CSV table of N, CA and C in Angstrom, one decimal:
chain,number,residue,atom,x,y,z
A,690,MET,N,5.2,15.8,14.6
A,690,MET,CA,6.5,16.0,13.6
A,690,MET,C,5.5,16.6,12.1
A,691,LYS,N,6.5,17.6,12.0
A,691,LYS,CA,5.7,18.5,10.5
A,691,LYS,C,6.4,18.0,9.0
A,692,TYR,N,5.8,17.6,8.2
A,692,TYR,CA,5.9,17.0,6.8
A,692,TYR,C,6.2,18.3,5.7
A,693,ILE,N,7.3,18.8,5.3
A,693,ILE,CA,7.0,19.9,4.4
A,693,ILE,C,7.9,19.3,3.1
A,694,VAL,N,7.2,19.5,2.2
A,694,VAL,CA,7.7,19.0,0.9
A,694,VAL,C,7.5,20.2,-0.1
A,695,ALA,N,8.4,20.4,-0.9
A,695,ALA,CA,8.0,21.9,-1.8
A,695,ALA,C,7.8,22.9,-1.4
A,696,GLY,N,8.2,23.3,0.0
A,696,GLY,CA,7.5,24.6,0.4
A,696,GLY,C,6.1,24.1,0.7
A,697,ARG,N,5.2,23.1,0.9
A,697,ARG,CA,4.2,22.8,1.4
A,697,ARG,C,4.0,21.6,2.6
A,698,GLN,N,3.3,22.1,3.4
A,698,GLN,CA,3.2,21.4,4.8
A,698,GLN,C,2.2,20.3,4.7
A,699,ALA,N,2.6,18.9,4.9
A,699,ALA,CA,1.6,17.5,4.5
A,699,ALA,C,0.9,17.5,5.8
A,700,VAL,N,-0.5,17.6,5.9
A,700,VAL,CA,-1.2,17.2,7.2
A,700,VAL,C,-1.1,15.6,7.5
A,701,SER,N,-0.6,14.6,6.6
A,701,SER,CA,-1.2,13.3,6.5
A,701,SER,C,-0.4,12.9,6.0
A,702,ASP,N,-0.3,11.4,6.5
A,702,ASP,CA,1.0,10.6,5.6
A,702,ASP,C,0.8,10.2,4.2
A,703,ALA,N,-0.8,10.5,4.0
A,703,ALA,CA,-0.9,10.3,2.3
A,703,ALA,C,-0.8,11.7,1.8
A,704,GLU,N,-0.8,13.1,2.2
A,704,GLU,CA,-0.9,13.7,1.6
A,704,GLU,C,1.1,13.8,1.3
A,705,PHE,N,1.5,13.5,2.4
A,705,PHE,CA,3.0,13.5,2.2
A,705,PHE,C,3.6,12.8,1.3
A,706,ALA,N,2.9,11.6,1.0
A,706,ALA,CA,3.5,10.7,0.0
A,706,ALA,C,2.8,11.6,-1.5
A,707,GLU,N,1.6,12.1,-1.3
A,707,GLU,CA,1.3,12.9,-2.5
A,707,GLU,C,2.4,14.2,-3.0
A,708,LEU,N,2.6,14.6,-2.0
A,708,LEU,CA,3.5,15.9,-2.3
A,708,LEU,C,5.1,15.2,-2.7
A,709,ALA,N,5.6,14.4,-2.3
A,709,ALA,CA,6.7,13.9,-2.4
A,709,ALA,C,6.9,13.0,-3.6
A,710,LEU,N,5.8,12.6,-4.0
A,710,LEU,CA,5.8,11.7,-5.3
A,710,LEU,C,5.2,12.7,-6.6
A,711,GLY,N,4.5,13.5,-6.1
A,711,GLY,CA,3.8,14.6,-7.5
A,711,GLY,C,2.5,13.8,-8.2
A,712,THR,N,2.4,12.5,-7.5
A,712,THR,CA,0.9,12.1,-7.8
A,712,THR,C,-0.1,11.9,-6.8
A,713,PRO,N,-1.1,11.4,-6.9
A,713,PRO,CA,-2.3,10.8,-5.7
A,713,PRO,C,-1.5,9.5,-5.6
A,714,VAL,N,-1.6,9.4,-4.5
A,714,VAL,CA,-1.5,7.8,-3.9
A,714,VAL,C,-2.1,6.9,-4.4
A,715,GLU,N,-3.6,7.3,-4.3
A,715,GLU,CA,-4.7,6.4,-5.2
A,715,GLU,C,-4.1,5.9,-6.5
A,716,LEU,N,-3.5,6.6,-7.6
A,716,LEU,CA,-3.1,6.5,-9.0
A,716,LEU,C,-2.3,5.2,-8.8
A,717,TRP,N,-1.5,4.6,-7.7
A,717,TRP,CA,-1.0,3.6,-7.6
A,717,TRP,C,-1.7,2.6,-6.7
A,718,LEU,N,-2.5,3.1,-5.8
A,718,LEU,CA,-2.9,1.8,-5.3
A,718,LEU,C,-4.2,1.5,-5.2
A,719,GLY,N,-5.0,2.5,-6.0
A,719,GLY,CA,-6.5,2.3,-6.6
A,719,GLY,C,-7.2,2.5,-5.3
A,720,VAL,N,-8.4,2.5,-5.6
A,720,VAL,CA,-9.4,2.8,-4.8
A,720,VAL,C,-10.5,1.7,-4.0
A,721,GLU,N,-11.1,1.3,-3.0
A,721,GLU,CA,-11.7,0.3,-2.5
A,721,GLU,C,-13.1,0.6,-3.6
A,722,GLY,N,-13.7,-0.3,-4.3
A,722,GLY,CA,-14.7,-0.6,-4.8
A,722,GLY,C,-14.7,-0.1,-6.4
A,723,GLU,N,-13.5,0.4,-7.1
A,723,GLU,CA,-13.4,0.5,-8.1
A,723,GLU,C,-13.7,-0.4,-9.5
A,724,SER,N,-14.3,-0.1,-10.6
A,724,SER,CA,-14.7,-1.1,-11.5
A,724,SER,C,-13.8,-1.5,-12.4
A,725,ASP,N,-14.0,-2.3,-13.0
A,725,ASP,CA,-12.9,-3.0,-13.7
A,725,ASP,C,-12.5,-1.7,-14.8
A,726,GLN,N,-13.3,-1.1,-15.7
A,726,GLN,CA,-13.3,0.0,-16.1
A,726,GLN,C,-12.4,1.1,-15.4
A,727,GLU,N,-12.7,1.7,-14.4
A,727,GLU,CA,-12.0,2.3,-13.5
A,727,GLU,C,-10.6,2.0,-13.3
A,728,ARG,N,-10.3,0.9,-12.8
A,728,ARG,CA,-9.3,0.2,-12.6
A,728,ARG,C,-8.1,0.4,-14.2
A,729,ALA,N,-8.8,0.0,-15.2
A,729,ALA,CA,-7.9,-0.2,-16.5
A,729,ALA,C,-7.6,1.4,-16.9
A,730,ALA,N,-8.4,2.2,-16.6
A,730,ALA,CA,-8.1,3.7,-16.9
A,730,ALA,C,-7.1,4.0,-15.7
A,731,ARG,N,-7.0,3.7,-14.7
A,731,ARG,CA,-5.8,4.0,-13.6
A,731,ARG,C,-4.9,3.7,-13.7
A,732,LEU,N,-4.9,2.4,-14.3
A,732,LEU,CA,-3.7,1.8,-14.8
A,732,LEU,C,-3.1,2.2,-15.8
A,733,ASP,N,-3.7,2.8,-17.0
A,733,ASP,CA,-3.3,3.3,-18.3
A,733,ASP,C,-2.8,4.6,-17.8
A,734,ALA,N,-3.4,5.1,-17.2
A,734,ALA,CA,-2.8,6.7,-16.6
A,734,ALA,C,-1.3,6.3,-16.1
A,735,ALA,N,-1.4,5.4,-14.9
A,735,ALA,CA,-0.1,5.1,-14.4
A,735,ALA,C,1.1,5.1,-15.2
A,736,ARG,N,0.8,4.2,-16.4
A,736,ARG,CA,2.0,3.5,-17.4
A,736,ARG,C,2.3,4.8,-18.2
A,737,ASP,N,1.3,5.6,-18.5
A,737,ASP,CA,1.6,6.8,-19.2
A,737,ASP,C,2.7,8.0,-18.3
A,738,ILE,N,2.3,8.1,-17.1
A,738,ILE,CA,3.2,8.7,-16.2
A,738,ILE,C,4.8,8.0,-16.3
A,739,LEU,N,4.7,6.9,-16.0
A,739,LEU,CA,6.1,5.9,-15.7
A,739,LEU,C,6.6,6.2,-17.0
A,740,ALA,N,6.4,6.5,-18.4
A,740,ALA,CA,6.7,6.6,-19.7
A,740,ALA,C,7.0,8.1,-20.0
A,741,ASP,N,6.8,8.8,-19.2
A,741,ASP,CA,7.1,10.5,-19.5
A,741,ASP,C,8.5,10.5,-18.6
A,742,PRO,N,9.5,11.3,-19.2
A,742,PRO,CA,11.0,11.4,-18.7
A,742,PRO,C,11.2,12.0,-17.3
A,743,GLU,N,10.1,12.9,-17.5
A,743,GLU,CA,10.1,13.5,-16.0
A,743,GLU,C,9.9,12.4,-14.9
A,744,TYR,N,9.1,11.7,-15.0
A,744,TYR,CA,9.1,10.6,-14.0
A,744,TYR,C,9.9,9.4,-14.0
A,745,ARG,N,11.1,9.4,-14.4
A,745,ARG,CA,12.0,8.4,-14.6
A,745,ARG,C,12.3,7.9,-13.4
A,746,GLU,N,12.6,8.8,-12.7
A,746,GLU,CA,13.0,8.3,-11.1
A,746,GLU,C,12.5,7.8,-10.2
A,747,LEU,N,10.9,8.2,-10.8
A,747,LEU,CA,9.7,7.9,-9.8
A,747,LEU,C,9.4,6.4,-9.1
A,748,PRO,N,10.2,5.1,-9.7
A,748,PRO,CA,10.1,3.8,-9.0
A,748,PRO,C,10.9,4.1,-8.0
A,749,ASP,N,12.1,4.5,-8.3
A,749,ASP,CA,13.4,4.9,-7.0
A,749,ASP,C,12.9,5.9,-6.1
A,750,GLU,N,12.2,6.7,-6.4
A,750,GLU,CA,11.5,7.6,-5.2
A,750,GLU,C,10.4,6.7,-4.7
A,751,LEU,N,9.8,5.6,-5.3
A,751,LEU,CA,8.9,5.3,-4.6
A,751,LEU,C,9.9,3.9,-3.4
A,752,ILE,N,10.6,3.4,-3.8
A,752,ILE,CA,11.3,2.5,-3.0
A,752,ILE,C,12.0,3.1,-1.7
A,753,ARG,N,12.2,4.2,-2.0
A,753,ARG,CA,13.1,5.3,-1.2
A,753,ARG,C,11.6,5.6,0.0
A,754,LEU,N,11.0,5.9,-0.3
A,754,LEU,CA,9.9,6.1,0.3
A,754,LEU,C,9.0,5.0,1.1
A,755,ALA,N,8.8,3.9,0.5
A,755,ALA,CA,8.7,2.5,1.4
A,755,ALA,C,9.5,2.6,2.4
A,756,ALA,N,11.1,2.5,1.7
A,756,ALA,CA,11.8,2.0,3.2
A,756,ALA,C,11.8,3.0,4.1
A,757,ARG,N,11.8,4.2,4.1
A,757,ARG,CA,11.4,5.3,5.1
A,757,ARG,C,10.3,5.0,5.8
A,758,VAL,N,9.0,4.4,5.3
A,758,VAL,CA,7.9,4.1,6.3
A,758,VAL,C,8.0,3.1,6.4
A,759,VAL,N,8.9,1.8,6.3
A,759,VAL,CA,9.5,0.6,7.4
A,759,VAL,C,10.3,1.1,8.5
A,760,GLU,N,11.5,2.1,7.6
A,760,GLU,CA,12.0,2.6,8.9
A,760,GLU,C,11.3,3.2,10.3
A,761,ASP,N,10.6,4.0,9.8
A,761,ASP,CA,10.0,5.0,10.6
A,761,ASP,C,8.7,4.4,11.3
A,762,HIS,N,8.2,3.0,10.8
A,762,HIS,CA,7.0,2.5,11.6
A,762,HIS,C,7.3,1.2,11.2
A,763,PRO,N,8.3,0.5,12.1
A,763,PRO,CA,8.4,-0.9,12.1
A,763,PRO,C,7.3,-1.6,12.6
A,764,ASP,N,6.5,-1.0,13.6
A,764,ASP,CA,5.1,-1.8,14.4
A,764,ASP,C,4.1,-2.2,13.4
A,765,LEU,N,4.2,-1.8,11.9
A,765,LEU,CA,3.4,-1.8,10.9
A,765,LEU,C,3.6,-3.3,10.2
A,766,PHE,N,4.6,-3.9,10.5
A,766,PHE,CA,5.3,-4.6,10.1
A,766,PHE,C,5.2,-6.2,10.9
A,767,ASN,N,4.6,-5.8,12.3
A,767,ASN,CA,4.9,-6.7,13.5
A,767,ASN,C,3.8,-8.0,12.9
A,768,VAL,N,3.8,-8.6,12.1
A,768,VAL,CA,3.0,-10.0,11.6
A,768,VAL,C,3.2,-11.3,13.0
A,769,VAL,N,1.9,-12.0,13.2
A,769,VAL,CA,1.8,-12.4,14.0
A,769,VAL,C,1.4,-14.1,13.4
A,770,PRO,N,1.7,-14.7,13.6
A,770,PRO,CA,1.1,-16.2,12.7
A,770,PRO,C,-0.3,-16.4,13.4
A,771,LEU,N,-1.5,-16.8,12.5
A,771,LEU,CA,-2.5,-17.2,13.5
A,771,LEU,C,-2.5,-18.8,13.6
A,772,VAL,N,-2.9,-19.5,14.5
A,772,VAL,CA,-3.3,-20.6,14.6
A,772,VAL,C,-4.2,-21.3,14.4
A,773,ARG,N,-4.1,-22.4,13.7
A,773,ARG,CA,-5.4,-23.2,13.1
A,773,ARG,C,-5.6,-23.9,13.8
A,774,LEU,N,-6.7,-24.0,14.5
A,774,LEU,CA,-7.4,-25.1,15.9
A,774,LEU,C,-7.4,-26.6,14.7
A,775,ALA,N,-7.2,-27.5,15.5
A,775,ALA,CA,-7.3,-28.9,15.0
A,775,ALA,C,-9.0,-29.0,15.0
A,776,ARG,N,-9.6,-29.5,14.1
A,776,ARG,CA,-11.1,-30.4,14.4
A,776,ARG,C,-11.1,-31.3,15.0
A,777,ARG,N,-12.0,-31.2,16.0
A,777,ARG,CA,-12.4,-32.3,16.7
A,777,ARG,C,-13.2,-33.4,16.0
A,778,ARG,N,-13.0,-34.7,16.1
A,778,ARG,CA,-13.8,-35.6,15.6
A,778,ARG,C,-14.8,-36.1,16.6
A,779,ALA,N,-16.0,-36.2,16.3
A,779,ALA,CA,-17.1,-36.7,17.0
A,779,ALA,C,-16.6,-38.1,17.7
A,780,VAL,N,-17.2,-38.2,18.7
A,780,VAL,CA,-16.8,-39.7,19.0
A,780,VAL,C,-18.1,-40.2,19.5
A,781,ARG,N,-18.5,-41.5,18.8
A,781,ARG,CA,-20.1,-42.0,19.1
A,781,ARG,C,-20.0,-42.7,20.4
A,782,ARG,N,-20.9,-42.3,21.1
A,782,ARG,CA,-21.3,-43.2,22.5
A,782,ARG,C,-22.1,-44.3,22.3
A,783,GLY,N,-22.3,-45.3,23.3
A,783,GLY,CA,-23.3,-46.0,23.2
A,783,GLY,C,-23.4,-47.0,22.2
A,784,ALA,N,-22.7,-47.4,21.3
A,784,ALA,CA,-22.8,-48.1,20.3
A,784,ALA,C,-22.7,-49.5,20.9
A,785,ALA,N,-23.6,-50.5,20.5
A,785,ALA,CA,-23.9,-51.7,21.0
A,785,ALA,C,-22.5,-52.7,20.3
A,786,ALA,N,-21.9,-52.9,21.5
A,786,ALA,CA,-21.0,-54.0,21.1
A,786,ALA,C,-21.3,-55.7,20.7
């Protein structure tokens, strides 16, 4: 399936999200291994974007995009609870009576 947003073709789901939102996904989700200073700068930039009147509808767009992902890929949310095995107690044998 081809994703075309604003006349541009997205080759991946991440690129589709970036084109649809007008901002890189990493701005909102962060990147693995980012420092505290990088995280603070990223969040500061995100706050500036949300304060811009041009992006007033962005939270609604994010919710619609998330709902679309859930609808298109329900298997992502097949959560299986992990069973916790009970610990065995050590039994002492051969104790003198």
